[in-house]
Amino acid sequence: MNPDTTSSWRHWRLERHADGLAWLTIDRADAAVNALSAEVLSEFGAVLDELQARPPAGLIIRSGKAAGFIAGADVEEFADLTTPEQARQLVERGWNLFDRLAAVSYPTLALIHGHCLGGGLELALACRYRLAIDQPGTSLALPEVMLGIFPGWGGMRRLPALIGAPAALDMMLTGRPADARRAAALGLVDARVPPRLTDAAARQHVQSGRPARRARGIAGWLNRWPLKLLAARRAHRQIAAKDPQRHYPAAPAIVTLWARHGGNALRAPEIVHDILTSDTARNLLRVFRLQERLKAYGKPGNAPPAQHVHVVGAGTMGGDIAAWCAFKGLTVTLQDQDAERIAPALGRAAALYARKLKDPRAARAAFDRLVPDPQGNGVARADIVIEAISEQADAKRALYRALQPRMKPDALLATNTSSLSLADLRAGLDRPGQLIGIHFFNPVASMPLVEVVQAGADHGQAQARACAFVGQLGKLPLPVRDAPGFLVNAVLAPYMLEAMRCVDEGIEPAVIDRAMTDFGMPMGPLELADTVGLDIALAAGRQLAGQDEPPRCLAERIARNDLGRKTGRGFYAWHDGKPRKTATDSAPPGLARRLVQPLIDRTRQQVDSGVVADADLADAGVIFGTGFAPFTGGPLHLRAASHPPLTEPDPARP
């Protein structure tokens, strides 16, 4: 339907149709995605002025970007906040505009495709109705807590009123997204519609006269006193259990703002200032920028995206890499010596798809894309061949010599090695530059980082193409140079070895690990060693830290074949996949600093030796590859911010 009249601003376009409906399209100029900058919001105020002067029969807000609806506020505008007045103005800007949208006399609808995040979802919540286009990539979330801030433009008030306090607090405190199916189940959207019916469905819905959705039952009652106070106390207890050191103050602030201030941050200016100008918010903003830099390496290049992947080796890593590639839509052939060796990988893949894909048809389609291939017939058709066999250099080189003549000339040959030199593996190959390192971390499905390793000559921009492939899988590619342990394993080895030296000195393993989880690590170094396997930790220590004599505690456990989680006992006894920890002692002063210092020092060395291009990439790699406490901004950022305390003598270390 052609519009009768059109009004345009730099970032918005308003079309009025004969049926009285107005269609408002946000299409931020000179940007790939829509973000709500000060200029974009100012123009939105002008749009509301025009609509107020001549109200439509209904308003439908949509995006002109293929990527999605609105990605949120312009996070760069948070970086320069220093005063209480600046923080208040930023919150007030969006709060007042969205309050104004929510109060208009005519029905409003947000037509959502792709990402609808942060301020974008807060704008949608201010509409009477919301429709989600039911297609891959549709994602609704309030992820502000992951940036160390809060949803200040009405989300803390409107989301609990819409879907109930429990579900709303979960979304706000985790940043967890909802796809179109889950958003409809939660009541976050009024319906999910297929792409071909979006305009008709939006038109019908905005003209329906239906009342706006509200949370009902106990979920709705929890928004009222005194049940609201009980829900808030429960949420505060859960936050304290997960973050006892209060490294991330935004989460308790969200609960307080919802429970005591009706979700209106302007009623608590001291909270606004403390959160928006905190070191945690600045550091998490830094981490967000680092993540965006890694994502940029994964953008498609000149070569077409991969369609077919062939994986050789159906063990834990190879099988899980193959499963993830099929999950992300690629055709995958999985090779091993026989079908019996492939079967466990298929079982793990089926469990992954059932967990990740709630639609049985989608899970079945993903499983059908994963094809057992004991004979290796998929090699000739593959755009990328990934080797994931045992860490034996001679066996790998023999495999490459057999694979290369059968591969397409422009296909990539990749190894998932975590410890062997890429330069050594290339020796004797007819096309050595064709071999690239693509090092995934375990578990493949949940670890975001992938190291992309280059050594010597680059055949046909192999590293750039490999990075684009990693991005195609939804992972973060980190370009690194060939060196023992690359970046992540190289920095973890001295960290875990220092923890083992502490055990040799008589400090309890649980005390050591608690010191590092209190510091902000997702798990302690000894639990990590148990998870990786103590035999693997021994090999890594010898290779990466030059340890001829391993720590006594490690050697004794290996001699008893207590190798960690996989044998049921290591530094801990393991039951049902979890370690049993008991700690009777308190941590010696300076223990966390002592443990983290070798990791920081090795990270600095990897930058100085050119394994990674710069300190920012090193921080990104260590954060996303090890879970290094994000609130610090990364090990080298922490070192710079903490100097000299992190480098002065540690009284706990002899």
XYZ file of C-alpha atoms in Angstrom:
654
model
C 0.000 0.000 0.000
C 1.462 3.325 -1.057
C 1.512 6.079 1.580
C -0.598 9.191 1.137
C 1.989 11.419 2.814
C 5.543 10.973 4.020
C 7.569 12.954 6.547
C 11.283 12.354 6.838
C 13.996 13.103 9.332
C 17.597 11.988 9.183
C 16.925 8.756 11.088
C 13.137 8.349 10.902
C 10.507 8.145 8.155
C 6.765 8.569 8.837
C 4.236 7.336 6.291
C 0.494 7.968 6.597
C -1.945 5.709 4.765
C -5.547 6.112 3.669
C -6.781 3.766 6.412
C -5.546 6.263 8.992
C -2.571 4.184 10.141
C 0.895 5.673 10.391
C 4.018 3.587 9.784
C 7.168 4.895 11.470
C 10.477 3.428 10.253
C 13.721 3.866 12.156
C 16.738 3.698 9.847
C 19.732 5.301 11.504
C 21.830 7.112 8.938
C 25.385 5.954 8.224
C 25.066 2.887 10.472
C 24.564 -0.832 9.917
C 22.286 -1.165 12.962
C 19.831 1.077 14.758
C 21.059 2.507 18.056
C 19.285 5.154 20.112
C 21.769 8.006 20.226
C 20.919 11.450 21.578
C 20.294 12.647 18.022
C 18.030 9.700 17.187
C 15.995 10.257 20.343
C 15.765 13.988 19.733
C 14.279 13.301 16.312
C 11.880 10.799 17.876
C 10.600 13.647 20.025
C 9.954 15.644 16.857
C 8.060 12.664 15.395
C 5.863 12.524 18.495
C 5.224 16.257 18.125
C 3.935 15.767 14.581
C 1.777 12.815 15.632
C 0.371 14.818 18.519
C -0.613 17.633 16.134
C -2.422 15.164 13.859
C -3.035 11.855 15.658
C -3.283 8.733 13.465
C -5.765 5.896 13.882
C -2.807 3.776 14.972
C 0.988 3.778 14.857
C 3.238 0.888 13.760
C 6.957 1.244 14.508
C 9.360 -0.866 12.465
C 13.006 -0.985 11.403
C 14.544 -0.258 8.040
C 17.634 -2.333 8.868
C 17.965 -5.934 7.752
C 19.914 -6.731 10.944
C 17.016 -6.080 13.274
C 14.778 -3.667 15.133
C 16.937 -1.630 17.534
C 20.199 -2.798 19.123
C 19.774 -0.517 22.144
C 21.175 2.777 23.292
C 24.368 4.149 21.770
C 26.801 2.744 24.329
C 29.503 5.205 23.325
C 27.485 7.925 25.035
C 27.998 6.178 28.368
C 31.778 6.450 28.142
C 32.010 10.160 28.929
C 29.650 10.253 31.918
C 31.415 11.760 34.925
C 28.926 13.931 36.829
C 25.563 13.212 38.481
C 23.881 15.697 36.153
C 25.178 13.965 33.009
C 23.980 10.590 34.292
C 20.547 12.006 35.197
C 20.135 13.662 31.801
C 20.926 10.449 29.956
C 18.310 8.503 31.920
C 15.760 11.313 31.756
C 16.029 11.601 27.980
C 14.749 8.109 27.220
C 12.434 7.854 30.240
C 10.439 10.954 29.297
C 10.204 10.090 25.597
C 9.015 6.541 26.194
C 6.581 7.710 28.863
C 5.209 10.092 26.278
C 4.874 7.265 23.732
C 3.089 5.075 26.290
C 0.571 7.853 27.021
C -0.601 8.610 23.461
C -4.327 8.256 22.794
C -3.995 6.060 19.686
C -2.919 2.372 19.676
C 0.766 1.689 19.038
C 2.582 -1.453 17.920
C 6.256 -2.441 17.642
C 6.901 -4.777 14.700
C 10.066 -6.623 15.725
C 12.505 -8.566 13.593
C 16.083 -9.524 14.412
C 17.566 -7.995 17.540
C 15.430 -5.916 19.888
C 17.764 -5.127 22.756
C 18.069 -2.747 25.668
C 16.581 0.623 24.795
C 15.044 -0.966 21.706
C 13.001 -3.334 23.859
C 12.171 -0.476 26.242
C 10.726 1.440 23.283
C 8.732 -1.650 22.278
C 7.479 -2.054 25.864
C 6.136 1.506 25.727
C 3.864 0.442 22.835
C 0.464 -1.075 23.481
C 1.236 -4.139 21.308
C 4.300 -6.033 20.117
C 4.619 -8.575 17.299
C 7.743 -10.690 16.759
C 8.586 -11.974 13.305
C 9.107 -15.718 13.681
C 12.455 -16.287 12.020
C 16.014 -17.161 13.072
C 17.806 -14.243 14.682
C 14.803 -12.633 16.353
C 16.002 -11.877 19.877
C 14.502 -9.729 22.640
C 16.542 -8.850 25.732
C 17.413 -6.266 28.352
C 21.184 -6.946 28.518
C 22.194 -3.747 30.345
C 23.398 -5.686 33.396
C 26.123 -7.179 31.192
C 27.440 -3.643 30.668
C 27.281 -2.927 34.388
C 24.245 -0.635 34.046
C 20.430 -0.916 34.252
C 17.414 -0.503 31.932
C 16.689 3.123 32.792
C 14.127 4.056 30.117
C 11.106 2.270 31.554
C 12.086 -1.375 31.229
C 12.324 -1.902 34.993
C 8.727 -0.696 35.362
C 7.014 -2.045 32.257
C 8.586 -5.497 31.883
C 7.487 -6.795 35.334
C 4.001 -5.357 34.740
C 3.837 -7.172 31.400
C 5.252 -10.645 32.148
C 5.378 -10.734 35.951
C 8.168 -10.105 38.410
C 9.899 -13.530 38.381
C 10.360 -13.727 34.600
C 11.184 -10.008 34.324
C 13.821 -10.124 37.056
C 15.366 -13.166 35.415
C 15.619 -11.325 32.091
C 17.007 -8.147 33.655
C 19.486 -9.844 36.014
C 20.910 -12.262 33.453
C 20.543 -10.331 30.192
C 19.292 -13.619 28.723
C 17.552 -13.169 25.329
C 14.229 -14.635 24.265
C 13.582 -15.766 20.702
C 10.201 -15.242 19.068
C 8.787 -18.509 20.430
C 9.853 -17.841 24.029
C 8.840 -14.175 23.837
C 5.314 -15.242 22.884
C 5.221 -17.860 25.641
C 6.278 -15.272 28.222
C 3.690 -12.768 27.018
C 6.493 -10.401 26.062
C 4.955 -10.143 22.585
C 1.293 -10.469 21.667
C 2.051 -12.937 18.882
C 4.765 -14.269 16.621
C 4.017 -14.064 12.923
C 5.641 -15.538 9.804
C 7.602 -13.073 7.646
C 5.130 -13.190 4.756
C 2.267 -11.977 6.969
C 3.993 -9.250 8.979
C 2.379 -6.138 7.513
C -1.124 -7.611 7.444
C -0.772 -8.932 10.992
C 0.527 -5.585 12.254
C -2.322 -3.717 10.605
C -4.965 -6.106 11.956
C -3.520 -6.125 15.461
C -3.173 -2.374 15.888
C -6.794 -1.956 14.775
C -8.114 -4.763 16.974
C -9.019 -2.672 20.008
C -7.680 -5.366 22.326
C -6.579 -4.237 25.778
C -2.887 -4.145 26.502
C -1.447 -7.283 28.080
C -0.827 -7.396 31.840
C 0.715 -10.019 34.071
C -1.920 -12.055 35.856
C -2.045 -14.470 38.767
C 0.809 -14.778 41.228
C 3.253 -13.324 38.668
C 1.223 -10.121 38.671
C 0.616 -10.074 42.427
C 4.398 -10.161 43.014
C 4.499 -6.614 41.622
C 2.500 -5.412 44.661
C 3.306 -4.924 48.304
C 4.043 -6.877 50.440
C 4.762 -9.704 47.982
C 6.999 -7.340 46.030
C 9.276 -6.979 49.038
C 9.472 -10.745 49.445
C 10.376 -11.175 45.757
C 13.043 -8.486 46.089
C 14.572 -10.132 49.169
C 14.718 -13.470 47.366
C 16.378 -11.853 44.339
C 18.941 -10.091 46.543
C 19.821 -13.404 48.219
C 20.310 -15.086 44.857
C 22.526 -12.227 43.651
C 24.626 -12.337 46.820
C 25.103 -16.097 46.460
C 26.407 -15.678 42.904
C 28.447 -12.515 43.550
C 29.336 -12.418 47.256
C 32.077 -9.834 46.702
C 29.646 -7.484 44.884
C 31.897 -7.144 41.876
C 28.813 -6.362 39.763
C 26.699 -3.720 41.572
C 24.198 -3.227 38.745
C 22.263 -6.410 39.560
C 21.285 -5.471 43.144
C 20.646 -1.910 41.938
C 18.072 -3.213 39.424
C 16.213 -5.062 42.171
C 16.277 -2.017 44.445
C 15.081 0.334 41.711
C 12.207 -2.016 40.841
C 11.184 -2.779 44.414
C 11.585 0.619 46.091
C 11.344 3.166 43.274
C 8.811 1.638 40.881
C 11.486 1.039 38.273
C 12.064 4.803 37.973
C 15.787 5.446 38.349
C 15.182 9.195 38.413
C 13.807 8.746 41.926
C 17.223 7.474 43.078
C 19.817 9.856 41.581
C 22.568 8.532 43.839
C 22.123 5.024 42.378
C 22.116 6.410 38.846
C 25.396 8.235 39.374
C 27.108 5.437 41.299
C 26.253 2.796 38.705
C 26.693 4.724 35.454
C 30.049 6.232 36.450
C 31.469 3.155 38.232
C 34.733 1.463 37.308
C 32.744 -1.723 36.716
C 30.550 -0.050 34.103
C 33.587 1.466 32.381
C 35.395 -1.861 32.344
C 32.389 -3.803 31.094
C 31.932 -1.203 28.370
C 35.579 -1.840 27.498
C 34.852 -5.586 27.338
C 31.886 -4.894 25.036
C 34.152 -2.927 22.698
C 36.727 -5.715 22.767
C 34.005 -8.180 21.842
C 32.918 -5.988 18.944
C 36.527 -5.864 17.735
C 36.716 -9.667 17.731
C 33.372 -9.841 15.932
C 34.782 -7.576 13.230
C 37.419 -10.213 12.416
C 34.566 -12.660 11.851
C 32.713 -10.601 9.273
C 32.389 -12.139 5.791
C 35.234 -11.355 3.462
C 35.504 -11.638 -0.295
C 35.227 -15.430 -0.262
C 31.735 -16.950 -0.103
C 30.693 -18.414 3.251
C 31.408 -22.074 3.929
C 28.599 -24.483 3.114
C 30.192 -27.868 3.790
C 32.608 -28.774 6.582
C 34.443 -32.081 6.883
C 35.780 -33.024 10.332
C 38.325 -35.796 10.823
C 38.265 -37.195 14.351
C 35.009 -37.863 16.221
C 36.403 -37.596 19.743
C 35.165 -35.047 22.248
C 36.550 -32.013 20.419
C 36.077 -33.166 16.829
C 32.589 -34.497 17.427
C 31.491 -31.363 19.256
C 32.984 -29.085 16.582
C 31.073 -31.025 13.940
C 27.866 -30.848 15.982
C 28.194 -27.087 16.416
C 28.812 -26.525 12.691
C 25.641 -28.461 11.860
C 23.756 -26.538 14.550
C 24.746 -23.293 12.797
C 23.308 -24.506 9.491
C 26.284 -26.044 7.667
C 26.380 -29.480 6.098
C 28.929 -31.557 8.003
C 30.564 -34.895 7.276
C 32.260 -36.526 10.279
C 35.019 -39.035 9.717
C 36.638 -41.572 12.019
C 37.930 -45.126 11.710
C 34.478 -46.705 11.904
C 30.836 -45.966 12.679
C 31.200 -47.142 16.292
C 33.692 -44.343 17.001
C 31.317 -41.783 15.462
C 28.221 -42.921 17.367
C 29.013 -41.196 20.712
C 29.491 -37.878 18.883
C 26.075 -38.276 17.269
C 24.533 -38.940 20.675
C 26.061 -35.771 22.121
C 24.884 -33.823 19.064
C 21.307 -35.045 19.487
C 21.360 -33.946 23.142
C 22.742 -30.529 22.152
C 20.037 -29.961 19.555
C 17.266 -31.061 21.899
C 18.557 -28.626 24.517
C 19.173 -25.683 22.206
C 16.340 -26.110 19.710
C 12.966 -26.486 21.360
C 11.271 -27.190 18.034
C 11.684 -30.945 17.311
C 11.629 -30.268 13.573
C 14.538 -27.826 13.844
C 16.444 -30.287 16.026
C 15.866 -33.040 13.492
C 16.991 -30.800 10.630
C 20.232 -29.993 12.464
C 20.835 -33.673 13.167
C 20.235 -34.511 9.495
C 22.959 -32.040 8.514
C 25.505 -34.072 10.525
C 26.453 -37.037 8.323
C 28.622 -39.955 9.512
C 31.368 -40.481 6.940
C 33.828 -43.244 7.926
C 35.258 -43.369 4.398
C 35.927 -39.633 4.213
C 33.957 -39.067 1.028
C 33.046 -35.550 2.168
C 36.650 -34.337 1.823
C 36.262 -33.667 -1.902
C 33.164 -31.490 -1.404
C 34.177 -29.583 1.728
C 34.956 -25.879 1.826
C 36.946 -26.452 5.003
C 38.476 -29.651 6.397
C 39.110 -29.663 10.160
C 41.514 -32.173 11.700
C 40.841 -33.044 15.341
C 42.781 -36.268 15.909
C 45.187 -37.038 18.773
C 48.102 -34.680 19.467
C 50.742 -36.679 17.567
C 52.628 -34.625 15.010
C 53.612 -37.523 12.732
C 50.044 -38.807 12.571
C 48.726 -35.350 11.757
C 51.273 -34.766 8.981
C 50.501 -38.160 7.432
C 46.797 -37.296 7.493
C 47.402 -33.937 5.796
C 49.394 -35.580 3.007
C 46.477 -37.932 2.404
C 43.855 -35.175 2.555
C 45.380 -32.429 0.421
C 45.244 -34.221 -2.975
C 41.537 -34.938 -2.392
C 40.544 -31.419 -1.315
C 39.180 -28.651 -3.502
C 42.045 -26.315 -4.470
C 40.522 -23.368 -2.637
C 39.427 -25.288 0.470
C 40.965 -24.563 3.859
C 42.780 -27.243 5.832
C 42.570 -26.554 9.564
C 43.936 -28.194 12.683
C 42.389 -27.943 16.140
C 45.727 -28.592 17.827
C 46.150 -26.937 21.204
C 49.806 -27.693 21.800
C 51.711 -28.526 18.619
C 53.620 -26.048 16.477
C 51.795 -25.167 13.288
C 55.124 -24.571 11.565
C 56.199 -28.138 12.395
C 52.889 -29.536 11.175
C 53.294 -27.726 7.855
C 56.686 -29.319 7.190
C 56.701 -31.487 4.074
C 53.299 -30.408 2.768
C 52.957 -29.531 -0.907
C 50.886 -26.454 -0.002
C 52.002 -25.540 3.526
C 50.202 -22.198 3.455
C 46.872 -23.993 3.121
C 47.113 -25.252 6.726
C 45.674 -22.942 9.364
C 45.056 -23.408 13.068
C 41.451 -23.114 14.302
C 41.636 -23.835 18.019
C 38.269 -24.329 19.714
C 37.934 -24.607 23.489
C 36.050 -27.213 25.470
C 33.056 -27.251 25.772
C 32.654 -26.098 22.189
C 28.989 -25.148 22.507
C 29.534 -22.692 25.359
C 33.052 -21.286 24.924
C 32.849 -18.121 22.777
C 36.512 -17.733 21.751
C 38.340 -19.515 18.931
C 42.038 -18.881 18.308
C 42.919 -18.638 14.602
C 46.595 -19.481 14.246
C 48.906 -18.432 11.440
C 52.496 -19.526 10.866
C 54.616 -18.405 7.952
C 53.192 -17.922 4.475
C 49.461 -17.302 4.223
C 47.872 -19.228 1.336
C 44.996 -17.265 -0.191
C 44.328 -15.151 2.925
C 43.804 -18.327 4.924
C 43.741 -16.583 8.315
C 41.159 -14.001 7.234
C 38.997 -16.717 5.690
C 39.303 -18.843 8.818
C 38.266 -15.877 10.955
C 35.211 -15.353 8.745
C 34.348 -19.045 9.162
C 34.589 -18.699 12.946
C 32.283 -15.681 12.776
C 29.867 -17.722 10.662
C 29.681 -20.157 13.597
C 28.711 -17.358 15.991
C 32.087 -17.482 17.757
C 34.692 -14.791 18.428
C 37.857 -15.243 16.322
C 41.182 -14.181 17.813
C 44.052 -13.994 15.295
C 47.246 -15.282 16.914
C 50.740 -16.186 15.773
C 52.116 -19.708 16.051
C 53.783 -20.129 19.462
C 53.598 -22.755 22.228
C 50.110 -22.636 23.737
C 49.183 -19.682 21.481
C 47.603 -17.217 23.928
C 45.018 -18.845 26.200
C 46.791 -22.072 27.126
C 50.065 -20.206 27.446
C 48.683 -17.883 30.125
C 46.750 -20.602 31.959
C 49.748 -22.912 32.433
C 51.755 -20.717 34.857
C 48.545 -19.756 36.661
C 47.623 -23.389 37.361
C 51.218 -24.287 38.246
C 51.373 -21.481 40.804
C 48.201 -22.843 42.378
C 49.814 -26.287 42.598
C 52.894 -24.815 44.272
C 50.532 -23.414 46.879
C 49.156 -26.921 47.453
C 52.716 -28.176 47.935
C 53.117 -25.494 50.598
C 50.125 -26.868 52.486
C 47.285 -24.588 51.377
C 44.030 -26.458 50.860
C 42.831 -26.740 47.231
C 39.388 -25.376 48.161
C 40.996 -22.334 49.819
C 43.025 -21.644 46.677
C 40.027 -21.956 44.395
C 37.826 -19.858 46.678
C 40.413 -17.064 46.595
C 40.139 -16.928 42.810
C 36.350 -17.220 42.591
C 36.184 -14.391 45.147
C 38.556 -12.506 42.827
C 35.990 -12.989 40.055
C 37.066 -16.078 38.123
C 34.288 -18.468 36.989
C 36.158 -21.371 38.629
C 39.383 -21.792 40.546
C 42.661 -22.975 38.945
C 42.624 -26.418 40.602
C 39.039 -27.157 39.622
C 40.051 -26.035 36.133
C 43.027 -28.412 36.172
C 40.751 -31.257 37.284
C 38.327 -30.384 34.504
C 41.024 -30.267 31.833
C 42.734 -33.421 33.137
C 45.858 -33.516 35.291
C 47.787 -35.489 32.668
C 47.091 -32.729 30.156
C 48.010 -30.090 32.744
C 51.342 -31.874 33.285
C 52.123 -31.897 29.570
C 51.135 -28.242 29.248
C 53.291 -27.295 32.219
C 56.354 -28.965 30.745
C 55.837 -27.410 27.343
C 54.651 -23.933 28.286
C 56.291 -23.197 31.611
C 59.541 -25.101 31.235
C 58.809 -27.359 34.218
C 61.234 -30.291 34.319
C 60.032 -31.231 37.796
C 56.271 -30.909 38.180
C 54.749 -29.809 41.485
C 54.723 -32.674 43.970
C 50.935 -32.630 44.363
C 50.509 -33.080 40.611
C 53.057 -35.878 40.262
C 51.546 -37.817 43.176
C 48.031 -37.661 41.779
C 49.141 -38.715 38.312
C 51.064 -41.635 39.828
C 47.804 -42.776 41.466
C 45.937 -42.231 38.165
C 43.830 -39.568 39.862
C 43.526 -37.446 36.741
C 40.618 -35.228 37.748
C 37.022 -35.226 36.624
C 37.434 -37.956 34.019
C 38.635 -40.487 36.622
C 36.428 -39.227 39.448
C 39.260 -37.906 41.600
C 42.023 -35.335 41.279
C 42.416 -32.342 43.539
C 38.766 -33.045 44.376
C 36.482 -36.041 44.479
C 33.955 -35.681 41.649
C 30.347 -36.851 41.811
C 27.744 -36.305 39.094
C 30.128 -33.980 37.289
C 30.678 -31.698 40.295
C 33.617 -31.429 42.709
C 33.181 -31.889 46.444
C 34.932 -28.997 48.167
C 35.700 -28.441 51.810
C 37.777 -25.558 53.117
C 38.662 -25.344 56.812
C 41.296 -22.610 56.568
C 41.134 -18.949 55.560
C 43.170 -17.656 52.641
C 46.617 -16.206 53.419
C 46.930 -12.462 52.731
C 47.715 -11.720 49.096
C 46.882 -15.220 47.831
C 44.706 -14.071 44.915
C 47.332 -11.547 43.854
C 50.043 -14.205 43.997
C 47.997 -16.586 41.840
C 46.960 -14.094 39.200
C 50.368 -12.461 38.783
C 51.912 -15.261 36.644
C 48.891 -15.105 34.329
C 49.274 -11.349 33.952
C 53.028 -11.618 33.368
C 52.620 -14.301 30.708
C 49.914 -12.274 28.967
C 52.326 -9.355 28.768
C 55.021 -11.661 27.357
C 52.670 -12.961 24.653
C 52.030 -9.388 23.534
C 55.716 -8.449 23.615
C 56.614 -11.510 21.531
C 53.923 -10.760 18.947
C 51.667 -13.753 19.582
C 48.789 -11.264 19.639
C 48.864 -7.879 17.970
C 48.307 -5.691 21.029
C 47.291 -5.551 24.674
C 43.604 -5.012 23.914
C 43.423 -8.219 21.864
C 45.301 -10.049 24.612
C 42.773 -8.860 27.196
C 39.931 -9.911 24.897
C 41.431 -13.357 24.379
C 42.007 -13.993 28.074
C 38.533 -12.747 29.068
C 36.618 -14.734 26.453
C 38.955 -17.731 26.490
C 39.350 -18.199 30.256
C 36.517 -16.202 31.813
C 39.020 -13.824 33.433
C 36.991 -11.496 35.683
C 35.275 -9.173 33.144
C 34.682 -6.415 35.695
C 38.467 -5.816 35.746
C 38.614 -5.033 32.021
C 41.186 -7.789 31.431
C 44.560 -8.794 32.910
C 46.673 -6.106 31.257
C 44.080 -3.416 31.893
C 44.001 -4.531 35.529
C 47.787 -4.452 35.667
C 47.859 -0.898 34.343
C 45.083 0.247 36.671
C 46.586 -1.481 39.708
C 50.238 -0.584 39.244
C 52.182 -0.750 41.496
C 50.084 -2.931 43.889
C 49.994 -5.966 41.597
C 53.730 -5.891 41.077
C 54.979 -5.214 44.581
C 56.348 -8.089 46.718
C 53.635 -10.413 47.977
C 53.929 -11.251 51.689
C 52.182 -14.572 51.097
C 54.878 -15.735 48.693
C 58.163 -17.038 50.179
